[in-house]
Coordinates of N, CA and C in Angstrom, one line a residue:
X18 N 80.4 86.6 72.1 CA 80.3 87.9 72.8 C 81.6 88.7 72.5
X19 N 81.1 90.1 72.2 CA 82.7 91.0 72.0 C 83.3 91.3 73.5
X20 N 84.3 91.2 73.6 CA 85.4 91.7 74.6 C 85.0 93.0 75.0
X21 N 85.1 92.5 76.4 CA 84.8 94.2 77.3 C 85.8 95.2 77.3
X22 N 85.4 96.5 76.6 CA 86.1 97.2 77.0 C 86.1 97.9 78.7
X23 N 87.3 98.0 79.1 CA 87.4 98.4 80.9 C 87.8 99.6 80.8
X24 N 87.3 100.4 81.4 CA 87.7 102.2 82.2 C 87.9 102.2 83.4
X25 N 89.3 101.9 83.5 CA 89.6 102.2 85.3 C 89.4 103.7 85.8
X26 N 88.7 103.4 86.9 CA 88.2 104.3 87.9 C 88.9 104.7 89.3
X27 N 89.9 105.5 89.4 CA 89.9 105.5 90.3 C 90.8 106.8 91.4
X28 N 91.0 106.5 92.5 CA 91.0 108.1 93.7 C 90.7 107.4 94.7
X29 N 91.1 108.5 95.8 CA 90.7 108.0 97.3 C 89.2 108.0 97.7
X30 N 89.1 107.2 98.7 CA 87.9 107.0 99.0 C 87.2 108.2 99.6
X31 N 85.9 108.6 98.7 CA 85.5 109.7 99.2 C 85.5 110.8 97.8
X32 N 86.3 110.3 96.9 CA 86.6 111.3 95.9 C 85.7 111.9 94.7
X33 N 84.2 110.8 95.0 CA 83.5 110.8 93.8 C 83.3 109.9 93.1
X34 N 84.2 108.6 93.2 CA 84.3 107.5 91.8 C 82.7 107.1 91.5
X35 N 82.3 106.7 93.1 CA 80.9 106.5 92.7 C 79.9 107.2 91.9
X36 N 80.0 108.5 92.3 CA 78.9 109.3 91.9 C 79.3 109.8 90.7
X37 N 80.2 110.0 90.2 CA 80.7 110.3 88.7 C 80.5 109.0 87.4
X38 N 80.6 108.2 88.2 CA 80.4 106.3 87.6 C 78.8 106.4 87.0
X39 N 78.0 106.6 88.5 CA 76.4 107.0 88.1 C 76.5 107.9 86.9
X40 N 77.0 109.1 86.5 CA 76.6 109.8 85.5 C 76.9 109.3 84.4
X41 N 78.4 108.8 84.4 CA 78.8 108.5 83.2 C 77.7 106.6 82.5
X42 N 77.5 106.3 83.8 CA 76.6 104.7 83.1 C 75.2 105.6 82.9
X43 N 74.9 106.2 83.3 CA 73.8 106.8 82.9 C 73.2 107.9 81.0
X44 N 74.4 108.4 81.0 CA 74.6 109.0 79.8 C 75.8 108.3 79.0
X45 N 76.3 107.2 78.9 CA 77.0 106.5 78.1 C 76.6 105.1 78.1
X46 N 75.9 104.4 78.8 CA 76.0 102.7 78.5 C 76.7 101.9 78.9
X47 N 77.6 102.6 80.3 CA 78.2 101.8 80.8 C 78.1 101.2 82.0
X48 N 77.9 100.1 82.3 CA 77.6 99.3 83.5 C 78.7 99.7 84.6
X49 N 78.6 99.7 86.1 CA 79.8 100.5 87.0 C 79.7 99.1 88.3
X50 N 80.9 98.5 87.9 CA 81.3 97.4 89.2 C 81.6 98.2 90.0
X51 N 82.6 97.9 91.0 CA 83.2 98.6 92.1 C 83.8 97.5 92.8
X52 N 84.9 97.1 92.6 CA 85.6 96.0 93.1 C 85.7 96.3 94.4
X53 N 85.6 97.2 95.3 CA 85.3 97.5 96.7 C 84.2 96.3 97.2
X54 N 83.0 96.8 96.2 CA 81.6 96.4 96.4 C 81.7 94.7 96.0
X55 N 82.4 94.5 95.3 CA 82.7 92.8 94.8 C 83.4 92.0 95.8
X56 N 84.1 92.5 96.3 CA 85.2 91.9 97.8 C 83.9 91.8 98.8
X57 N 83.2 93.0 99.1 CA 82.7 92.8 100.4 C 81.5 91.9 100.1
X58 N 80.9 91.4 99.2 CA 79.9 90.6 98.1 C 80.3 89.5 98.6
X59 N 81.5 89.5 98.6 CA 81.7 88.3 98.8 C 82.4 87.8 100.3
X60 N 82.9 88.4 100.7 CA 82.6 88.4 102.4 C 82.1 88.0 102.8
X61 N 81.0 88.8 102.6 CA 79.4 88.8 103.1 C 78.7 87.5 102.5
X62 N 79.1 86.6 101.5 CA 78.5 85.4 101.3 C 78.8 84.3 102.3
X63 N 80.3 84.5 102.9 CA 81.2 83.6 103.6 C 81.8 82.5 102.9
X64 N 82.0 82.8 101.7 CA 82.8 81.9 100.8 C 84.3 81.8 101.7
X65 N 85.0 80.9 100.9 CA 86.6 80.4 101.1 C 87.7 81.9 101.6
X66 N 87.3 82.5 100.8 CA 88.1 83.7 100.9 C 87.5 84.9 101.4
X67 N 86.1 84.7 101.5 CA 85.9 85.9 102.9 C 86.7 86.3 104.2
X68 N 86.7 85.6 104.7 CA 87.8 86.1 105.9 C 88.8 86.9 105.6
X69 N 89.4 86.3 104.3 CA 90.8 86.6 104.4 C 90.5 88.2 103.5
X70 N 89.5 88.2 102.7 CA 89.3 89.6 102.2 C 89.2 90.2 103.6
X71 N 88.3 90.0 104.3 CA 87.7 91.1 105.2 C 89.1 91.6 105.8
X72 N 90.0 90.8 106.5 CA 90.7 91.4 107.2 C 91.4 92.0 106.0
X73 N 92.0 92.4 104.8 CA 92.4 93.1 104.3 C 91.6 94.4 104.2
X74 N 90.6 94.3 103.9 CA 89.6 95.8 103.9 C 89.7 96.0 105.0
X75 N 89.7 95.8 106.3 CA 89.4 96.1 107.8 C 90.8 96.8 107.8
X76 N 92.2 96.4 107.4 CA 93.7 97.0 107.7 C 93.4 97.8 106.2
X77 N 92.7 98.1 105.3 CA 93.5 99.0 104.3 C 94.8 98.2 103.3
X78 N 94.5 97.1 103.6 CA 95.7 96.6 102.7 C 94.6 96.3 101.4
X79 N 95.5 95.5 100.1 CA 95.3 95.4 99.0 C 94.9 93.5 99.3
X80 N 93.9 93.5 98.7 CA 93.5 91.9 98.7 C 94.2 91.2 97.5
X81 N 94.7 90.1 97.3 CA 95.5 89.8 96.6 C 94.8 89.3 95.2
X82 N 95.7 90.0 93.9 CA 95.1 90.1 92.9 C 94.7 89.2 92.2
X83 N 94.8 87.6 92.4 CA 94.3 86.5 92.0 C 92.3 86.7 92.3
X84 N 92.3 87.0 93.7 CA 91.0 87.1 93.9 C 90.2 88.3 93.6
X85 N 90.9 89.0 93.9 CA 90.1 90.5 92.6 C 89.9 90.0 91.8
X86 N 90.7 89.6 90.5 CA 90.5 89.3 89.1 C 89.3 88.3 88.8
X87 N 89.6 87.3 89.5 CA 88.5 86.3 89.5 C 87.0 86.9 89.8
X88 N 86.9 87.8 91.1 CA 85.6 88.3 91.1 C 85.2 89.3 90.0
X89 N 86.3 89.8 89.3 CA 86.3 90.8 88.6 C 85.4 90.6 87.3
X90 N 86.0 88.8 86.7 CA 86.1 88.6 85.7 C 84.5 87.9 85.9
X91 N 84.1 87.6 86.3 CA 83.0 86.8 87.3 C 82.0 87.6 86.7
X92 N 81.9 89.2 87.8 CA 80.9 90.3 87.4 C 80.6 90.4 86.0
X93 N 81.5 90.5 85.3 CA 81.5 91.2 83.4 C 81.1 90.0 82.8
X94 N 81.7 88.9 82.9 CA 81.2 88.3 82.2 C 79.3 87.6 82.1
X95 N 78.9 88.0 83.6 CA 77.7 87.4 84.0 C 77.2 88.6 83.6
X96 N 77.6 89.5 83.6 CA 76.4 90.7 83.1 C 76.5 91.0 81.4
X97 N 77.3 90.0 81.0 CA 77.5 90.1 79.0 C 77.7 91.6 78.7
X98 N 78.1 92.4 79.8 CA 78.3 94.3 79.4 C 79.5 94.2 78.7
X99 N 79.5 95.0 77.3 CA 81.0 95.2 76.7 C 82.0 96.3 76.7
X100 N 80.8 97.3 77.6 CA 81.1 98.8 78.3 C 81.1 99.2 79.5
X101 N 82.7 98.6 80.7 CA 82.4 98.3 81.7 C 83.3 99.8 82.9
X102 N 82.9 100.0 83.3 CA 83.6 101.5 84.4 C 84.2 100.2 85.8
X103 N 85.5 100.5 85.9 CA 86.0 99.4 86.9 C 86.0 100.7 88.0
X104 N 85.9 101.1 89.1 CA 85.7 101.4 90.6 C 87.3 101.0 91.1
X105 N 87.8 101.6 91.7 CA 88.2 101.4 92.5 C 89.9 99.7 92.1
X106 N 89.6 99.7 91.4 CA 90.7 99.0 90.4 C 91.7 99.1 89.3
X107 N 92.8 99.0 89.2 CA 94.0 98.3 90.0 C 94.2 99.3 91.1
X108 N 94.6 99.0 91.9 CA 95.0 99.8 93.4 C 96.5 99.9 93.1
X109 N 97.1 99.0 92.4 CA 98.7 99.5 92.4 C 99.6 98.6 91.0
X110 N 100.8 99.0 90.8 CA 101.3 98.4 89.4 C 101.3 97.2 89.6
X111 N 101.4 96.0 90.7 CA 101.3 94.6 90.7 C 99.5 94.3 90.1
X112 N 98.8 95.1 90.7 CA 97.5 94.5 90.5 C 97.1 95.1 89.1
X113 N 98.0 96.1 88.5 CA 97.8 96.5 86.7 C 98.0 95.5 86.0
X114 N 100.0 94.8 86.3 CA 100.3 94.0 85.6 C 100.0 92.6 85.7
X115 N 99.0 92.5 86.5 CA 98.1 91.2 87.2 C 97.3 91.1 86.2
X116 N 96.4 92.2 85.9 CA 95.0 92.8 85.1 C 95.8 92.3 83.5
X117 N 97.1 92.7 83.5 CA 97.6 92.8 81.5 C 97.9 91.2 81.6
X118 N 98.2 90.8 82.3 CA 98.7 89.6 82.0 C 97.4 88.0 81.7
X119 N 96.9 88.3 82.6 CA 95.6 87.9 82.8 C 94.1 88.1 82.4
X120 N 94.1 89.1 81.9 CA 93.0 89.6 80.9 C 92.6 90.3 80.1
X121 N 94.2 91.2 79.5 CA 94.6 91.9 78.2 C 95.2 90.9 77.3
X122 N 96.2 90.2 77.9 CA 97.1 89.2 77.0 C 96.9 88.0 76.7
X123 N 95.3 87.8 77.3 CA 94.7 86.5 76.9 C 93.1 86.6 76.3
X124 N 93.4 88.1 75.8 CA 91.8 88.8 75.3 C 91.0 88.4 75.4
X125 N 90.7 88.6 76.8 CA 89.6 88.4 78.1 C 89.0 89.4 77.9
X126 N 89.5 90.5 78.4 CA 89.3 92.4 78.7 C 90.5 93.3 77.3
X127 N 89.7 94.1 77.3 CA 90.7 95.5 76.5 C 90.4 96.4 77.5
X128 N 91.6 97.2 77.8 CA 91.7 98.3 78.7 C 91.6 99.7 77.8
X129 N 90.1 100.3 78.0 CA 90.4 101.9 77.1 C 90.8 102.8 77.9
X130 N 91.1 102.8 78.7 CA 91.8 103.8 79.7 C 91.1 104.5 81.1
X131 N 92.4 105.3 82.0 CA 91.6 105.5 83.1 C 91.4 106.6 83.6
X132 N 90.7 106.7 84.5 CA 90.2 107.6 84.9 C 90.8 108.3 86.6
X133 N 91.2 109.3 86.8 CA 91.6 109.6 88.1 C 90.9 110.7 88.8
X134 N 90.3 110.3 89.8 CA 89.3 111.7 90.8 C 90.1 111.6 91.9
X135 N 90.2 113.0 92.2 CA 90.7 113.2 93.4 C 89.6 114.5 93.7
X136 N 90.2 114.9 95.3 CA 89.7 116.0 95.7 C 90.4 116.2 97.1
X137 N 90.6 117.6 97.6 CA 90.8 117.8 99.5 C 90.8 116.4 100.4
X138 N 91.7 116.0 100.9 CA 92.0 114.7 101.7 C 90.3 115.3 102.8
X139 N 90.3 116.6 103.5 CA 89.6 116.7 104.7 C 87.9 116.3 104.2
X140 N 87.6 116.3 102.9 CA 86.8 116.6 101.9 C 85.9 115.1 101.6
X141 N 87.1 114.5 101.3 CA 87.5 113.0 101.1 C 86.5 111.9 102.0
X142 N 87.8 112.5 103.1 CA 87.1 112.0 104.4 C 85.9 112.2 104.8
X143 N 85.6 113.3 104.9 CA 84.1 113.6 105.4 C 82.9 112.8 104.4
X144 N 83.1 112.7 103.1 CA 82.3 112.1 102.4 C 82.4 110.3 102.9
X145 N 83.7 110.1 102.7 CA 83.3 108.7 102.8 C 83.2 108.4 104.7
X146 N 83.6 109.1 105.2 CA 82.5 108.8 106.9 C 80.8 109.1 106.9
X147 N 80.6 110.1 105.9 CA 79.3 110.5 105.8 C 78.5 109.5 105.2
X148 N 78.8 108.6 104.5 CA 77.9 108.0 103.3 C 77.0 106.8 103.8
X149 N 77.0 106.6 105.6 CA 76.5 105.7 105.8 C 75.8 104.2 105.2
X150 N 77.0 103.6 105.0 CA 76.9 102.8 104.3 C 77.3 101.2 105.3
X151 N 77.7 101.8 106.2 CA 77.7 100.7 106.9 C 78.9 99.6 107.0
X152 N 79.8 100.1 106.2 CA 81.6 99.4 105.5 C 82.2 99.7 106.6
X153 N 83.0 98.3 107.0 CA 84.0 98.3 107.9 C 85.1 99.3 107.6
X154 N 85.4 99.6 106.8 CA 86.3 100.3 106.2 C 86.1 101.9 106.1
X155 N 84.9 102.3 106.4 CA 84.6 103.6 106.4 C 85.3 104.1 108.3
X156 N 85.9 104.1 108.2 CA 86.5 104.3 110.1 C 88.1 105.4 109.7
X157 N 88.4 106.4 110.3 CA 89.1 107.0 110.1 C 90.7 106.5 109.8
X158 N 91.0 105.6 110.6 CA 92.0 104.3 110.6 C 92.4 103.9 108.9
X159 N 91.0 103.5 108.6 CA 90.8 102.6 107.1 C 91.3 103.9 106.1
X160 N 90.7 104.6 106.7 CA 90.6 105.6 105.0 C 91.9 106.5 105.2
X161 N 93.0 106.5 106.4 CA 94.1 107.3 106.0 C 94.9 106.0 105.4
X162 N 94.9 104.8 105.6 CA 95.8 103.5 105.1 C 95.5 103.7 103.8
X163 N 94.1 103.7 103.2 CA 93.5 103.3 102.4 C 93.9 104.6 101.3
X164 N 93.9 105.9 101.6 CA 94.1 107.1 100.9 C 95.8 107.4 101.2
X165 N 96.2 106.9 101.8 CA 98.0 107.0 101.8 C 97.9 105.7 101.0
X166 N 97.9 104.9 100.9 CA 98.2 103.9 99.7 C 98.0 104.6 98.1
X167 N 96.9 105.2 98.0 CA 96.1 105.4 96.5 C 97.2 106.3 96.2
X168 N 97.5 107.4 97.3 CA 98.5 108.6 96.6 C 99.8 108.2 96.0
X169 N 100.2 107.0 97.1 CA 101.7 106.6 96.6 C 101.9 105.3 95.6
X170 N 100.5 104.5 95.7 CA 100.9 103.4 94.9 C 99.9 103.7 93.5
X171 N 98.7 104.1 93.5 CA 97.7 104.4 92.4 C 98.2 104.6 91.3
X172 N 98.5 106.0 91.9 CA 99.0 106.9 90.7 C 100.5 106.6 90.2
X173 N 101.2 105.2 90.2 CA 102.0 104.8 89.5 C 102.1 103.9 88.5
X174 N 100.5 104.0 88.5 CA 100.1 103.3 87.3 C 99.8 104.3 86.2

């Protein structure tokens, strides 16, 4: 199997990643995880490390990058895709240099580069309250933690 190339995706919540991900897998060939959607997957299974994800998505904190990666690497490789759109990943330079260390420098993954959407914080918000989706994390609480994190830690990658 060739090595996946990875397109990080990412912006505050509410900013589009989803719906722009749809276009681009749609007119390019690219399969679209969403490491959001992978955390709460597994939550929602009640595996070992559900709990401990949930309360991190419930506060807006970052779930610790061992367990991202694992579900990360989990998804791509079970779907044999070599053109992959990452969602919502790395959230910050520990979870980058988590990502190089562990699946650039052991040519697991190639990273072709990333992608940044933003839009109006008020804009933001209203989309991801609107999207009834039923995420603990959609609550006004979550998404100012969760969108003051992206602005100060994201974009230092």
């Amino acid at each position: 199997m060739s090595v996946a190339e990875i397109v990080f995706v990412l912006g505050p919540p509410g900013a589009g990643k989803g719906t722009q991900c749809a276009k681009i897998k749609e007119n390019f060939g690219y399969i679209h995880l969403s490491a959001g959607d992978l955390l709460r997957a597994e939550k929602a299974a009640g595996s070992k490390d559900g709990e401990l994800i949930a309360d991190f998505i419930k506060n807006g904190k970052i779930v610790p990058i061992e367990i991202t990666i694992r579900l990360v690497e989990k998804a791509i490789v079970s779907s044999g895709a070599t053109k992959v759109l990452l969602d919502g990943f790395p959230r910050d330079l520990d979870n980058l240099e988590g990502w190089e260390r562990e699946m650039v420098q052991t040519g697991k993954m190639r990273t072709k580069f990333m992608l940044y959407f933003t839009c109006e914080e008020e804009e933001c918000l209203k989309r991801a309250l609107g999207r009834n989706q039923n995420r603990t994390d959609d609550n006004v609480e979550s998404f100012k933690k969760t969108s003051s994190h992206v602005h100060s830690s994201t974009l230092q990658c």
